[in-house]
């Protein structure tokens, strides 16, 4: 990972199509957090989607225009952030591969260059901005689920936990079998709904065993899955994105579990 | 790179949509590579079996911990993995040369090499060899290749009884069952089930048999001993075949393999063509990688190696059947061929959250789990195992543990693309999914169209009650069967941003890369 030394002032936000549409609080929290840390955030309006759903479902040709759009939109920026390990993983591990598979070497090279400047939120904070204490306050019992693509594709390691440990007021409890997939897997959740649900059941059992009020992670998609299951069971546990916890400050209350269960 | 072996396919096989120029796939109607039901259907059955779930969870959790412990002992584990990957990739790039070298070396040492294009040819070759030896029963070492081609069925059709001598394979055979794991074929059985099978099927076992593991092993030992001493033909697979020396190698834990490859007069080995390795030195890499990944042991108890015939010692008639059965077709795919690097350790099964819950039978092939999901469809042709590449959440745990670094998630994604592309070529009407994906691509390829779709999606708010949706229409109904869905918020992020900033803060500013004309360099 290349580290940018010195002052990063402008950061381009890739909101991701899922969060833009269904979880706008997550990119909003990302903006709040980064502005509080003294950075200017821009939202290039031409952005849409990284194309991961198409690629992982087999529709690579349909993903090509989305990859090209991502590269065209973000190529001008020095530092790009997305509040999603999965989307950043796809940008880094799939964009160039799909372009090459369709004999577009020029797009592949450009995609590699843009991907090298695209960071998942915890990577941006710890590696690029060099900050672990972001000045957050979040007085709740929280457990952290390391999503598969953050953990394995991006190897973020304990970066999110280092950030969470510095949040004041937080009661951070470890999640048993944390590194096991929650069963989301994109269209897997629908195509293999029974197996996905069996995996979700075990993940929920682990979350409930922690007696946490909040389950957090770096991906809105996995949280939608875990949160959807917990909500169906009236489990009384809320899912909150890492960005929302890090954006919270004393008195502001953003991301606090006002109501349990989505 | 010369990789196509040039074994001509049998022309005009009925039911095959392959063009004559493509290497042939494993034939239909023989062997165990194809599922009766698509994965989601078979998985649904398995998921409802509480005993199976418990057995699998216990067994895979135990073996995962053992593997992790012994792997962590080696400071150069990552270098070993890289070496294993490099040897396999280099072998596949020159497979025809190494196989030729292996044939010459085995023949020079008094063995006989046979080439089998597919399961049918291999079954015929082995049957003829057993008949020539005048035998009506054979003892077998646990072998995936012989199970892949349904060899026991072929032998039975010729009146030859094949006895499995690996304990777990014996349990599967006596239970009239199918293996569900590469290494531990009876992983889906617990000891009381095994006791019941032995009491029912062994005939010569004491009715007082308990489910104590030592008692069960002793019963199997007594049962098998008679077969070892009477059989004149042994049949094995091979973990490795060394091209340089003509040496074949079987790695096992119970000693039954050692008995099978040393006691009978005739030894027949069925080996997939991808099992060849160039040199004796390469064995040093794989014999470190395999046991630690497989059983979680530093070294397996029995490693048997034989090179042709040794006069007066061991089998005096030694045969090697080299099996293609779709492997050349897999080799023809520059990405997919990495599945042929597999050394059958089963570490990917043990860490897979899908396998741990469904077990191996749901995959419908002798090769279950993540590696099966990328290997079986390539051997049979994707259309015959089309549900397998989708039987994964792409969590990537399999890639992390693979001793030869097969990037299974990447192969799964690649095979999904091949499946979609082949379906587009062969079906005149696109599927509902293809139409949905095309529509999604159209909407997502333009921010204006996306914004319009987001506005339309807020009609989904009508479905919501108290901030959640409990029932969605198909195909998303599969989501809301077990999970609530979020209600689209009143405002997207895009709208919020626009309300705060207008359109004036979206573009690059002085100092950003566009001002330095970076794009013109690329």
XYZ file of N, CA and C in Angstrom, chain B residues 100-110 242-247 307:
54
model
N 4.869 -37.821 -21.548
C 5.689 -38.679 -22.406
C 6.901 -39.209 -21.649
N 7.504 -38.315 -20.882
C 8.670 -38.701 -20.085
C 8.303 -39.756 -19.041
N 7.133 -39.562 -18.411
C 6.659 -40.525 -17.412
C 6.444 -41.888 -18.053
N 5.838 -41.895 -19.227
C 5.564 -43.167 -19.911
C 6.869 -43.903 -20.215
N 7.852 -43.176 -20.720
C 9.147 -43.786 -21.043
C 9.793 -44.363 -19.781
N 9.744 -43.597 -18.694
C 10.418 -44.036 -17.461
C 9.723 -45.248 -16.846
N 8.392 -45.242 -16.813
C 7.650 -46.383 -16.243
C 7.909 -47.631 -17.079
N 7.877 -47.459 -18.397
C 8.070 -48.599 -19.297
C 9.485 -49.180 -19.140
N 10.457 -48.291 -19.017
C 11.849 -48.739 -18.879
C 12.045 -49.573 -17.624
N 11.237 -49.318 -16.616
C 11.369 -50.081 -15.366
C 10.410 -51.273 -15.295
N 9.840 -51.656 -16.440
C 9.056 -52.887 -16.483
C 7.565 -52.705 -16.272
N 6.148 -39.223 -10.790
C 7.364 -38.449 -11.070
C 7.864 -38.772 -12.480
N 7.842 -37.773 -13.361
C 8.193 -37.990 -14.766
C 9.643 -38.445 -14.911
N 10.508 -37.839 -14.156
C 11.950 -38.080 -14.256
C 12.314 -39.547 -13.980
N 11.647 -40.159 -12.992
C 12.039 -41.510 -12.571
C 10.989 -42.573 -12.882
N 9.750 -42.160 -13.184
C 8.681 -43.136 -13.368
C 8.111 -43.646 -12.057
N 8.377 -42.935 -10.963
C 7.917 -43.357 -9.637
C 6.490 -42.894 -9.390
N 8.445 -47.924 -8.384
C 8.944 -47.567 -9.709
C 8.972 -48.829 -10.561
